[in-house]
Amino acid sequence: MAGIDEVAELAGVSTATVSRALSGNGHVSDATRARVVRAADELGYVVSSNASSLATGRTKNVGIVTPVLNQWFYSSVLQGAESELLKNGYDLTLYNLGGGAEERRSVFEHFLLRKRVDAVIAIALELTAPETTRLLDMNKPIVGIGGPLPGVRTLSIDDVSVARLATDHLLSLGHTMIAHIGGNKDYERDFHLPTNRRVGHESALEAAGIPVDPELFQTSDFSMRGGYLAAKQLFGNPRKRPTAVFAASDEMAIGTILAARDLGLRVPEDVSVIGIDDHYLADFFGLSTVAQFPELQGRMAVEVLMEQLLPSSRTQGTFNTALPYELIVRSSTARVNTRRS
Amino acid sequence: MAGIDEVAELAGVSTATVSRALSGNGHVSDATRARVVRAADELGYVVSSNASSLATGRTKNVGIVTPVLNQWFYSSVLQGAESELLKNGYDLTLYNLGGGAEERRSVFEHFLLRKRVDAVIAIALELTAPETTRLLDMNKPIVGIGGPLPGVRTLSIDDVSVARLATDHLLSLGHTMIAHIGGNKDYERDFHLPTNRRVGHESALEAAGIPVDPELFQTSDFSMRGGYLAAKQLFGNPRKRPTAVFAASDEMAIGTILAARDLGLRVPEDVSVIGIDDHYLADFFGLSTVAQFPELQGRMAVEVLMEQLLPSSRTQGTFNTALPYELIVRSSTARVNTRRS
DNA sequence: GTGAAAGCGCTAACAG
DNA sequence: CTGTTAGCGCTTTCAC
């Protein structure tokens, strides 16, 4: 519990010098610095971040706001962000907005604003205008992952293109009866993700001259069970069984694979399945997918933030960075089997 | 960005009164309080947690240290802890010790000790003696989830009993050829979890007068694929095919179900499967399991912490609270089928 | 290159 | 019940 005075005393210098020596701000002779460092080590001294923050106005801490924690995508983003922050000497304080509107307000009003954080990363969160203005007014950079946010620096994946890539993959294998399991309207609020993916899918179809068939479309909740149920509907249609399905998430795609098995359909011989995510289970199920890289997304968000935290840059303002994605072909997709319908 | 002085001025009182009115420490007349609150609202005033912490020595912030983030169990604990902390007016700062020893040291030396947290929760982490002493020396309560920690208040599940319950369930259904898929030695460091579960399993067997057969034992890595592979080994044995398997985690149990299907075995007609966790996918797969409730664990850890943070209590010291668990029977376990081996 | 001293924004005695 | 005042532990001019 040693304080800066004790270090100063032990090193035989003033507290000002200790501060300079340890923080690297201001010049200190090498000899003095060495003595200070040794003294600090000896006493197990660590600066009090509170005192330091109070004096400097910087906290070396960023807040991350997320709607859920215990789902693969979100926790992976978090993991990526955490490690990158640590690397930059920043702490991470976490706010889960899972609860209701009240909890949400409370987080914004009472927590984020306590000057506890230098910046905020919002994961897949549609911030309201008052929320963003409030943050920006305090001169705290924000970066959003997942969608356009007025006045905010964002990173997001081009969902339309991602979906189009998935469907194009299926088309390139000769499929023409391609079903789509999209997200339902509960997920629309997340930057219209279901719609964007559906649009991508349909535009690929249209570009290939294949009419969009509403019977080959189902919505679900992004879960494995949801995908399973939706797939059963699709596969059960005796007149129009798809030879391929593109699910808007890997969990739904895995549900689709399981539904196919339960109906005696072989994947990929009888039906090809592709998802989006590259979920941790995708490899095990041999699922072809368009990977998005959540850990990388978390890391990238931090990098962007660090740039904005640089005293120089004032690059605030709406500006979106496209996130990478990549087709990964495993064993759930294959050339359409022409020997049977 | 208003400060306390402005609020004081607007309300026509001293800063001390503002502080008292807003924090609830010390008496303030209702009328004055109302005026202060109104003034604060009007100015959008929020206390600076840094200044407040510096003055009080309390941060209203707890650190959570976890070895992984993007796995169901850990992120669920985190979710539970987060919401409970929020409810108590605490922030949560997150430290992921996924990296190497260096990262771990860095977290302990430079982050936790910066006086940024009032207490720490360690999830499934074996803290070294120096690490705990260092924390306890600073008078920061620690609570550990997952195993005994010398000198630390812990919450943990009785893994031996949990495993015994699972195996007893199988025994009660008439099974005698019961295999066990346990964790491999990489997971031993987590409080000997694999061994404890194995011991529970074997003690149930022995209590039932059934000899422990090493051929009915496999180890794996707690993953679905790992369980799948291990189960194939078990089911593939032509002389000694188990009629039931108890896997030390739900993911491995699900892998086991899938392996059974791939080998043409029906679950539960030909083979019963039980796991531990009540993983979010367990319900979908109809998996019987012994539930442990990670979110609840997170919440309980916070409750214990809050108690220790009370100025009165000095209940530090080794003391373990047993965590609840519960058998959940779904469709993956059934009475042994005597019509075939 | 280094020291003295004035805060950073709040809280907690201590008076009254 | 409320005001005055002295810090909490650092950082940062401003001198030297």
XYZ file of C-alpha atoms (C1' of nucleotides) in Angstrom:
714
model
C 0.000 0.000 0.000
C 2.955 2.267 -0.409
C 2.269 5.720 -1.775
C 4.235 7.957 -4.050
C 5.832 9.825 -1.135
C 7.428 6.721 0.216
C 8.857 5.910 -3.160
C 10.124 9.452 -3.459
C 11.744 9.243 -0.089
C 13.351 5.901 -0.721
C 14.679 7.089 -4.038
C 15.754 10.385 -2.583
C 13.810 12.500 -5.045
C 10.596 14.483 -5.095
C 7.212 13.031 -5.819
C 7.132 14.988 -9.031
C 10.164 13.130 -10.241
C 8.705 9.812 -9.263
C 5.625 10.626 -11.272
C 7.663 11.628 -14.269
C 9.960 8.661 -14.043
C 7.148 6.171 -13.822
C 4.783 7.673 -16.337
C 7.367 8.618 -18.918
C 6.011 12.148 -19.197
C 8.722 14.695 -18.841
C 12.448 14.165 -18.742
C 14.261 12.353 -16.015
C 17.878 11.331 -16.098
C 18.471 7.669 -16.638
C 20.171 7.307 -13.329
C 17.308 8.837 -11.425
C 14.765 6.847 -13.301
C 16.570 3.648 -12.445
C 16.626 4.543 -8.788
C 12.951 5.405 -8.814
C 11.996 2.219 -10.560
C 13.992 0.177 -8.118
C 12.419 1.922 -5.168
C 8.959 1.415 -6.602
C 9.604 -2.257 -7.140
C 10.954 -2.682 -3.719
C 7.890 -1.155 -2.149
C 5.493 -2.858 -4.482
C 4.226 0.522 -5.471
C 1.478 0.850 -8.042
C -0.064 4.187 -8.904
C -3.562 4.751 -7.696
C -5.583 5.018 -10.805
C -8.142 7.158 -9.055
C -5.725 9.774 -7.973
C -4.058 9.672 -11.316
C -7.321 9.932 -13.197
C -8.476 12.753 -11.046
C -5.336 14.666 -11.750
C -5.136 13.966 -15.463
C -8.719 13.538 -16.497
C -7.887 10.281 -18.222
C -8.931 6.958 -16.778
C -7.213 4.375 -18.934
C -10.426 2.484 -18.895
C -12.999 1.843 -21.564
C -16.586 0.813 -21.175
C -18.090 -1.884 -23.305
C -21.806 -2.045 -23.643
C -23.421 -5.198 -24.903
C -26.971 -6.526 -25.054
C -26.030 -10.089 -24.082
C -23.081 -11.819 -22.612
C -23.556 -15.523 -22.769
C -23.735 -15.972 -26.471
C -20.854 -16.998 -28.580
C -20.742 -13.955 -30.812
C -20.867 -11.370 -28.078
C -18.518 -13.058 -25.702
C -16.054 -13.570 -28.510
C -16.079 -9.919 -29.416
C -15.555 -9.176 -25.777
C -12.669 -11.551 -25.566
C -10.981 -9.931 -28.516
C -11.525 -6.461 -27.148
C -10.329 -7.388 -23.696
C -7.016 -8.736 -24.812
C -6.368 -5.797 -27.069
C -7.221 -3.346 -24.319
C -4.958 -5.096 -21.894
C -2.191 -4.852 -24.421
C -2.715 -1.116 -24.559
C -2.712 -0.763 -20.821
C -6.425 -0.178 -20.573
C -8.969 -1.729 -18.271
C -12.364 -2.777 -19.452
C -15.544 -2.190 -17.592
C -18.516 -4.078 -18.710
C -22.131 -3.061 -19.012
C -24.739 -5.548 -19.972
C -27.895 -3.967 -21.248
C -29.845 -7.167 -21.150
C -32.417 -5.867 -18.739
C -35.211 -3.466 -19.461
C -35.291 0.132 -20.497
C -34.848 1.224 -16.919
C -31.616 -0.670 -16.548
C -30.485 0.791 -19.795
C -31.170 4.321 -18.699
C -29.457 3.675 -15.431
C -26.357 2.447 -17.160
C -26.168 5.503 -19.309
C -27.018 8.110 -16.768
C -25.296 6.840 -13.731
C -22.579 4.541 -14.799
C -20.975 5.544 -18.025
C -21.062 9.156 -17.089
C -19.363 8.828 -13.782
C -16.228 9.655 -15.663
C -15.127 6.197 -15.181
C -14.337 5.566 -18.805
C -12.411 7.354 -21.505
C -14.416 5.823 -24.313
C -17.185 3.421 -25.102
C -17.532 0.448 -27.392
C -21.094 -0.519 -28.189
C -21.620 -4.015 -29.461
C -24.589 -4.491 -31.752
C -26.462 -1.788 -29.996
C -28.668 0.784 -31.529
C -27.930 3.837 -29.446
C -30.541 6.515 -29.344
C -29.713 10.015 -30.423
C -29.767 11.401 -26.858
C -27.506 8.608 -25.776
C -24.892 9.308 -28.390
C -25.044 13.050 -27.993
C -24.631 12.695 -24.288
C -21.524 10.632 -24.759
C -20.096 12.727 -27.525
C -20.768 15.876 -25.555
C -18.529 14.579 -22.865
C -15.908 14.213 -25.488
C -15.800 10.481 -25.120
C -15.130 8.621 -28.333
C -17.583 5.875 -29.160
C -17.157 3.069 -31.579
C -20.011 0.832 -32.516
C -19.739 -2.692 -33.787
C -22.515 -3.853 -35.982
C -24.281 -1.098 -37.748
C -24.465 2.490 -38.758
C -24.924 4.881 -35.883
C -25.445 8.535 -36.635
C -22.447 10.549 -35.591
C -20.473 7.542 -34.521
C -17.486 5.681 -35.780
C -18.581 2.139 -36.558
C -17.295 -1.172 -37.755
C -19.712 -3.375 -39.513
C -19.969 -6.259 -41.799
C -21.721 -5.897 -45.103
C -24.562 -8.287 -44.393
C -25.964 -8.010 -47.856
C -22.691 -9.097 -49.415
C -22.142 -11.814 -46.863
C -25.511 -13.330 -47.648
C -24.982 -12.959 -51.332
C -21.697 -14.798 -51.054
C -23.349 -17.677 -49.246
C -26.089 -17.979 -51.825
C -23.654 -17.575 -54.687
C -21.701 -20.494 -53.309
C -24.832 -22.609 -53.441
C -25.660 -21.367 -56.915
C -22.201 -22.186 -58.128
C -22.803 -25.756 -57.082
C -25.764 -25.913 -59.391
C -28.505 -25.455 -56.830
C -31.633 -23.680 -57.897
C -34.076 -24.709 -55.207
C -32.452 -22.727 -52.452
C -34.343 -22.012 -49.274
C -33.469 -19.304 -46.791
C -33.997 -19.328 -43.056
C -33.755 -15.758 -41.887
C -34.110 -13.998 -38.594
C -37.532 -12.993 -37.435
C -38.696 -9.498 -36.738
C -37.500 -9.555 -33.143
C -34.036 -9.181 -34.559
C -34.883 -6.421 -36.966
C -33.972 -3.822 -34.433
C -30.368 -4.961 -34.674
C -29.724 -2.841 -37.705
C -32.159 -4.815 -39.832
C -29.850 -7.739 -39.935
C -32.526 -10.242 -41.011
C -33.648 -8.019 -43.824
C -30.161 -7.301 -45.041
C -29.275 -10.944 -45.217
C -32.504 -11.750 -46.939
C -31.900 -9.010 -49.446
C -28.442 -10.345 -50.172
C -29.816 -13.804 -50.663
C -32.571 -12.700 -52.974
C -30.375 -10.441 -55.013
C -28.043 -13.366 -55.650
C -31.005 -15.415 -56.779
C -32.252 -12.690 -59.034
C -28.848 -12.121 -60.522
C -28.880 -15.792 -61.436
C -32.285 -15.455 -62.990
C -34.011 -17.508 -60.350
C -37.332 -16.188 -59.120
C -37.685 -15.680 -55.406
C -40.157 -18.154 -53.996
C -41.855 -17.249 -50.723
C -42.427 -20.907 -50.032
C -38.711 -21.321 -49.722
C -38.434 -18.805 -46.935
C -38.808 -19.217 -43.209
C -37.984 -16.992 -40.292
C -36.657 -18.048 -36.960
C -34.806 -16.877 -33.890
C -31.163 -17.620 -34.707
C -31.116 -20.610 -32.375
C -30.396 -24.214 -33.164
C -33.898 -25.293 -32.233
C -35.366 -22.474 -34.267
C -33.351 -23.546 -37.285
C -34.360 -27.134 -36.732
C -38.037 -26.297 -36.667
C -37.873 -24.012 -39.659
C -35.927 -26.591 -41.631
C -38.504 -29.249 -40.911
C -41.145 -27.000 -42.420
C -39.019 -26.545 -45.473
C -38.057 -30.177 -45.919
C -41.534 -31.378 -45.156
C -43.059 -29.622 -48.134
C -43.756 -32.504 -50.491
C -44.037 -30.389 -53.603
C -41.072 -28.198 -53.224
C -38.231 -29.617 -51.268
C -35.157 -27.380 -51.466
C -31.866 -28.951 -52.427
C -30.001 -26.360 -50.434
C -30.632 -24.068 -47.541
C -28.886 -20.951 -46.514
C -29.464 -20.124 -42.864
C -28.720 -16.674 -41.526
C -26.682 -18.082 -38.650
C -24.593 -21.142 -38.002
C -26.728 -22.266 -35.115
C -29.757 -22.302 -37.350
C -27.724 -24.045 -40.010
C -26.714 -26.744 -37.569
C -30.362 -27.130 -36.604
C -31.051 -27.532 -40.287
C -28.486 -30.286 -40.618
C -30.040 -32.113 -37.696
C -33.522 -31.706 -39.125
C -32.336 -33.127 -42.410
C -30.867 -36.142 -40.672
C -34.051 -36.726 -38.747
C -35.973 -36.747 -41.980
C -33.600 -39.191 -43.574
C -31.983 -36.635 -45.829
C -28.263 -36.840 -46.235
C -26.109 -33.746 -46.018
C -24.695 -32.843 -48.471
C -25.861 -35.585 -50.876
C -29.523 -34.716 -50.625
C -29.308 -31.236 -49.304
C -26.564 -28.667 -48.928
C -26.512 -26.352 -45.940
C -24.600 -23.145 -45.367
C -24.653 -20.661 -42.508
C -23.048 -17.438 -41.389
C -20.646 -16.953 -38.495
C -18.101 -19.705 -38.280
C -19.481 -20.512 -34.883
C -17.291 -22.649 -32.665
C -19.409 -25.691 -33.465
C -19.358 -25.192 -37.205
C -16.199 -27.161 -37.716
C -17.476 -30.124 -35.745
C -20.622 -30.297 -37.839
C -18.692 -29.877 -41.044
C -20.696 -26.778 -41.754
C -19.830 -24.562 -44.682
C -20.233 -20.965 -43.688
C -19.280 -17.384 -44.241
C -17.028 -16.578 -41.344
C -17.187 -13.314 -39.542
C -14.470 -12.990 -36.986
C -15.871 -11.708 -33.735
C -12.625 -11.706 -31.803
C -11.018 -9.756 -34.559
C -13.954 -7.379 -34.538
C -13.360 -6.731 -30.867
C -9.682 -6.123 -31.493
C -10.357 -3.827 -34.384
C -12.805 -1.795 -32.351
C -10.127 -1.229 -29.773
C -7.601 -0.228 -32.389
C -9.947 2.354 -33.772
C -10.596 3.617 -30.298
C -6.931 3.930 -29.482
C -6.495 6.050 -32.545
C -9.266 8.352 -31.482
C -7.844 8.575 -28.026
C -4.652 9.972 -29.444
C -4.514 13.627 -28.436
C -4.064 14.641 -32.038
C -6.861 12.973 -33.947
C -10.317 14.442 -34.009
C -11.751 11.937 -36.446
C -15.091 11.723 -34.780
C -18.101 11.597 -36.990
C -20.067 9.009 -38.856
C -17.657 6.750 -40.569
C -17.915 3.091 -41.122
C -15.182 0.526 -41.552
C -16.070 -2.660 -43.352
C -15.341 -5.807 -41.433
C -13.805 -8.812 -43.168
C -15.651 -12.024 -43.903
C -14.688 -15.181 -45.666
C -16.329 -18.187 -47.238
C -15.327 -21.408 -45.557
C -16.292 -24.536 -47.383
C -16.603 -27.685 -45.340
C -18.611 -30.800 -45.953
C -22.173 -29.565 -45.720
C -22.303 -28.212 -49.232
C -21.832 -30.090 -52.469
C -22.841 -30.040 -56.086
C -26.519 -30.541 -56.495
C -27.426 -34.182 -56.909
C -29.199 -34.412 -60.227
C -30.088 -38.056 -59.942
C -32.957 -37.219 -57.672
C -35.029 -34.142 -57.422
C -19.914 18.140 -17.056
C -21.242 20.142 -14.170
C -19.385 19.793 -10.900
C -20.587 19.623 -7.370
C -20.037 23.351 -6.788
C -22.435 24.314 -9.497
C -25.074 22.072 -8.042
C -24.437 23.522 -4.617
C -24.776 26.998 -5.943
C -27.920 26.300 -7.887
C -29.489 24.625 -4.880
C -28.225 27.328 -2.578
C -26.399 24.993 -0.228
C -22.835 23.918 0.441
C -21.064 21.189 -1.441
C -21.065 19.090 1.669
C -24.823 19.126 1.702
C -24.972 18.199 -1.914
C -22.711 15.283 -1.232
C -24.826 14.156 1.672
C -28.082 14.612 -0.141
C -26.981 12.643 -3.120
C -25.128 9.865 -1.382
C -27.569 9.355 1.454
C -24.810 9.488 4.049
C -25.661 11.886 6.800
C -28.929 13.651 7.412
C -30.402 16.240 5.151
C -33.876 17.692 5.453
C -36.314 16.465 2.885
C -36.811 19.924 1.519
C -33.118 20.499 0.971
C -32.634 17.090 -0.517
C -35.407 17.746 -2.988
C -33.835 20.990 -4.030
C -30.448 19.412 -4.432
C -31.802 16.550 -6.455
C -33.643 18.929 -8.711
C -30.576 21.039 -9.216
C -28.493 17.981 -9.978
C -31.014 16.743 -12.499
C -31.207 20.085 -14.124
C -27.481 20.262 -14.597
C -27.143 16.625 -15.546
C -24.760 16.226 -12.681
C -23.231 12.856 -11.922
C -20.568 12.424 -9.268
C -17.089 11.766 -10.489
C -16.339 8.316 -9.292
C -12.646 9.068 -9.270
C -12.901 11.982 -6.960
C -15.350 10.124 -4.820
C -13.196 7.034 -4.652
C -10.154 9.023 -3.849
C -11.921 10.671 -0.966
C -13.621 7.599 0.422
C -11.254 4.829 -0.449
C -14.112 2.865 -1.942
C -14.497 2.442 -5.676
C -17.886 0.807 -6.088
C -16.282 -1.421 -8.577
C -15.384 -5.074 -8.462
C -12.933 -6.951 -10.586
C -13.800 -10.287 -12.092
C -11.021 -12.538 -13.183
C -11.773 -15.392 -15.511
C -9.669 -17.775 -17.571
C -11.975 -17.672 -20.610
C -14.769 -15.528 -21.837
C -16.357 -17.112 -24.816
C -17.601 -20.298 -23.268
C -21.090 -20.815 -22.071
C -20.276 -21.531 -18.464
C -18.002 -18.571 -17.915
C -20.018 -16.039 -19.779
C -23.117 -17.137 -17.924
C -21.461 -16.680 -14.573
C -20.375 -13.294 -15.760
C -23.834 -12.386 -16.851
C -25.267 -13.323 -13.481
C -22.599 -11.410 -11.642
C -22.960 -8.360 -13.815
C -26.665 -7.952 -13.265
C -26.341 -8.452 -9.550
C -23.539 -5.926 -9.339
C -25.497 -3.390 -11.299
C -28.371 -3.882 -8.925
C -26.060 -3.052 -6.062
C -24.715 0.006 -7.757
C -21.376 -1.524 -8.581
C -19.435 -1.538 -11.778
C -17.640 -4.567 -13.053
C -14.206 -4.552 -14.520
C -13.175 -7.585 -16.376
C -9.863 -9.359 -16.524
C -9.378 -12.270 -18.804
C -6.431 -14.412 -17.866
C -6.542 -16.376 -21.075
C -3.068 -15.376 -22.089
C 0.178 -16.614 -20.704
C 1.793 -16.324 -17.332
C 3.111 -12.920 -18.239
C -0.326 -11.558 -18.901
C -1.472 -13.070 -15.673
C 1.248 -11.408 -13.691
C 0.568 -8.153 -15.383
C -3.074 -8.303 -14.445
C -2.273 -8.945 -10.857
C 0.547 -6.532 -10.429
C -0.558 -3.607 -12.443
C -4.266 -3.805 -12.846
C -5.986 -5.232 -9.846
C -3.727 -3.355 -7.549
C -4.272 0.022 -9.024
C -6.917 0.431 -6.397
C -9.464 0.283 -9.025
C -11.540 -2.388 -7.375
C -12.980 -2.950 -3.937
C -13.041 -6.684 -4.288
C -12.423 -9.471 -6.722
C -14.310 -12.494 -7.907
C -12.212 -15.263 -9.353
C -14.007 -17.677 -11.612
C -12.605 -21.178 -11.675
C -9.157 -19.890 -11.058
C -6.540 -21.408 -8.905
C -4.861 -18.387 -7.363
C -1.378 -18.814 -6.128
C -0.546 -18.114 -2.522
C 1.302 -14.882 -3.324
C -1.620 -13.738 -5.402
C -4.145 -14.242 -2.647
C -1.957 -12.783 0.058
C -1.317 -9.782 -2.043
C -5.010 -9.190 -2.442
C -5.928 -9.963 1.108
C -3.140 -7.738 2.342
C -4.785 -4.873 0.622
C -7.890 -5.719 2.508
C -9.783 -6.544 -0.585
C -12.285 -9.337 -0.190
C -12.001 -12.140 -2.683
C -14.539 -14.738 -3.489
C -13.731 -17.676 -5.644
C -16.163 -19.670 -7.678
C -15.240 -23.224 -8.262
C -12.951 -24.648 -5.718
C -11.265 -24.364 -2.400
C -8.746 -21.570 -2.179
C -6.660 -21.241 0.928
C -7.702 -18.232 2.915
C -10.494 -17.328 0.573
C -14.228 -17.381 0.697
C -15.442 -19.693 -2.035
C -18.557 -21.028 -3.626
C -18.333 -24.406 -5.147
C -20.326 -27.271 -6.294
C -19.757 -30.660 -4.777
C -18.507 -32.340 -7.903
C -18.304 -35.725 -6.278
C -21.979 -35.606 -5.326
C -23.031 -34.204 -8.637
C -21.366 -37.054 -10.453
C -22.729 -39.561 -8.044
C -26.227 -38.257 -8.638
C -25.839 -38.622 -12.377
C -24.597 -42.165 -12.080
C -27.213 -43.038 -9.500
C -29.857 -41.903 -11.945
C -28.478 -44.318 -14.499
C -28.254 -47.108 -11.915
C -31.824 -46.506 -10.859
C -32.869 -47.175 -14.416
C -31.303 -50.584 -14.222
C -28.088 -49.842 -16.076
C -24.994 -51.718 -15.066
C -22.749 -51.190 -18.042
C -22.165 -47.529 -17.449
C -19.306 -45.758 -19.148
C -17.824 -42.460 -18.073
C -16.271 -39.799 -20.232
C -14.252 -37.569 -17.962
C -12.047 -34.575 -18.433
C -8.441 -35.104 -19.313
C -5.488 -34.010 -17.318
C -5.359 -30.571 -18.882
C -8.363 -29.769 -16.764
C -6.986 -31.203 -13.562
C -5.598 -27.866 -12.588
C -9.131 -26.575 -12.218
C -9.503 -27.955 -8.754
C -9.224 -31.535 -9.933
C -12.612 -31.371 -11.485
C -12.117 -34.433 -13.709
C -10.946 -36.513 -10.796
C -13.736 -35.418 -8.522
C -16.375 -36.299 -11.037
C -14.746 -39.593 -11.735
C -14.569 -40.376 -8.054
C -18.255 -39.595 -7.644
C -19.106 -41.824 -10.538
C -17.040 -44.702 -9.289
C -18.273 -44.431 -5.756
C -21.835 -44.702 -7.007
C -20.872 -47.781 -8.950
C -19.158 -49.327 -5.992
C -22.045 -48.544 -3.680
C -24.189 -50.492 -6.105
C -21.780 -53.379 -6.076
C -20.657 -52.854 -9.627
C -16.947 -53.158 -10.274
C -15.243 -50.244 -11.940
C -14.117 -51.216 -15.382
C -11.300 -49.219 -16.918
C -12.519 -50.210 -20.359
C -15.598 -48.151 -19.720
C -13.649 -44.987 -19.133
C -12.419 -42.355 -21.542
C -11.036 -38.916 -21.096
C -11.612 -35.942 -23.289
C -11.530 -32.185 -23.426
C -15.072 -31.175 -22.450
C -15.939 -30.299 -26.033
C -18.616 -31.733 -28.255
C -16.103 -33.149 -30.658
C -14.104 -34.595 -27.802
C -17.187 -36.300 -26.435
C -18.068 -37.559 -29.871
C -14.677 -39.132 -30.374
C -14.554 -40.666 -26.928
C -18.044 -42.068 -27.318
C -17.142 -43.707 -30.582
C -14.347 -45.510 -28.820
C -16.733 -46.686 -26.192
C -19.514 -47.757 -28.519
C -17.130 -49.328 -30.937
C -15.917 -51.876 -28.443
C -17.566 -55.052 -29.696
C -17.217 -56.973 -26.447
C -18.351 -54.401 -24.010
C -20.736 -51.863 -25.296
C -22.093 -49.694 -22.480
C -25.857 -49.265 -22.194
C -25.382 -45.881 -20.635
C -22.795 -43.164 -20.565
C -22.244 -40.420 -18.111
C -20.248 -37.557 -19.576
C -18.633 -34.981 -17.338
C -20.099 -32.111 -19.345
C -23.149 -31.534 -21.477
C -21.152 -30.720 -24.537
C -19.419 -34.075 -24.305
C -22.775 -35.709 -23.653
C -24.222 -34.140 -26.774
C -21.213 -35.380 -28.692
C -22.007 -38.784 -27.274
C -25.587 -38.638 -28.502
C -24.386 -37.725 -31.964
C -21.838 -40.522 -31.947
C -24.538 -42.985 -30.965
C -26.724 -41.837 -33.845
C -23.897 -42.146 -36.287
C -23.364 -45.726 -35.168
C -27.024 -46.532 -35.519
C -27.683 -46.650 -31.812
C -30.882 -45.102 -30.627
C -30.938 -42.809 -27.637
C -32.365 -43.724 -25.192
C -33.574 -47.109 -26.423
C -30.148 -48.531 -27.002
C -28.092 -46.222 -24.890
C -28.846 -43.664 -22.215
C -26.764 -40.504 -21.953
C -26.453 -38.018 -19.139
C -24.257 -34.961 -18.714
C -23.520 -32.192 -16.272
C -24.291 -28.483 -16.696
C -27.677 -27.915 -18.220
C -25.943 -26.217 -21.086
C -28.114 -24.044 -23.252
C -28.229 -26.764 -25.879
C -29.185 -29.540 -23.468
C -32.883 -28.940 -23.798
C -32.790 -29.022 -27.570
C -31.016 -32.357 -27.563
C -33.344 -33.757 -24.933
C -30.337 -34.338 -22.745
C -30.788 -35.466 -19.165
C -28.293 -33.710 -16.979
C -27.375 -32.482 -13.568
C -27.873 -28.758 -13.770
C -25.484 -26.349 -12.199
C -26.705 -22.815 -12.490
C -23.908 -20.565 -13.636
C -25.887 -17.350 -13.644
C -27.020 -18.074 -10.155
C -23.438 -18.784 -9.206
C -22.440 -15.377 -10.445
C -25.235 -13.762 -8.515
C -24.410 -15.639 -5.363
C -20.782 -14.672 -5.582
C -21.822 -11.049 -5.672
C -24.133 -11.474 -2.719
C -21.360 -12.963 -0.668
C -19.104 -10.141 -1.704
C -21.612 -7.489 -0.764
C -21.805 -8.994 2.671
C -18.071 -8.850 3.072
C -18.037 -5.307 1.864
C -20.307 -4.320 4.714
C -18.203 -2.257 7.101
C -19.144 -4.555 9.960
C -18.358 -8.048 8.768
C -14.858 -9.388 8.890
C -15.752 -12.873 7.799
C -12.691 -13.359 5.702
C -11.035 -16.717 5.833
C -11.409 -20.050 4.170
C -15.036 -20.883 4.038
C -16.914 -22.635 1.341
C -20.548 -22.381 0.400
C -22.050 -25.302 -1.440
C -23.659 -24.430 -4.735
C -26.973 -25.976 -5.690
C -27.408 -28.562 -8.389
C -30.350 -30.495 -9.664
C -31.076 -33.575 -11.697
C -33.019 -32.775 -14.836
C -34.440 -35.759 -16.627
C -35.197 -35.349 -20.272
C -35.392 -37.889 -23.031
C -31.835 -39.131 -23.277
C -32.109 -41.533 -20.373
C -34.461 -44.453 -20.012
C -34.756 -47.826 -18.355
C -32.209 -50.236 -19.645
C -33.479 -52.208 -22.582
C -33.205 -55.849 -21.552
C -34.283 -57.237 -24.857
C -30.836 -56.658 -26.258
C -27.538 -56.604 -24.585
C 16.844 17.583 -14.906
C 14.452 18.358 -10.628
C 11.629 20.445 -6.688
C 7.642 23.260 -4.694
C 3.159 23.856 -4.696
C -1.335 24.284 -6.563
C -4.983 21.799 -7.713
C -8.208 17.510 -9.837
C -13.664 16.872 -7.486
C -15.297 14.979 -3.896
C -16.091 13.390 1.306
C -15.775 13.409 6.306
C -14.771 15.108 10.451
C -15.719 18.959 13.245
C -18.245 22.805 14.525
C -22.268 25.218 15.027
C -29.632 19.738 9.906
C -25.899 22.290 7.487
C -21.405 24.886 6.527
C -16.135 24.991 6.911
C -12.152 22.897 6.092
C -8.724 19.619 5.506
C -7.316 16.163 2.904
C -7.599 11.546 -0.576
C -2.792 10.507 -3.996
C -1.388 11.924 -7.884
C 0.134 15.311 -11.972
C 1.687 19.468 -13.741
C 2.868 24.083 -14.320
C 6.387 27.170 -12.872
C 10.700 28.133 -11.073
C 15.359 27.031 -10.286
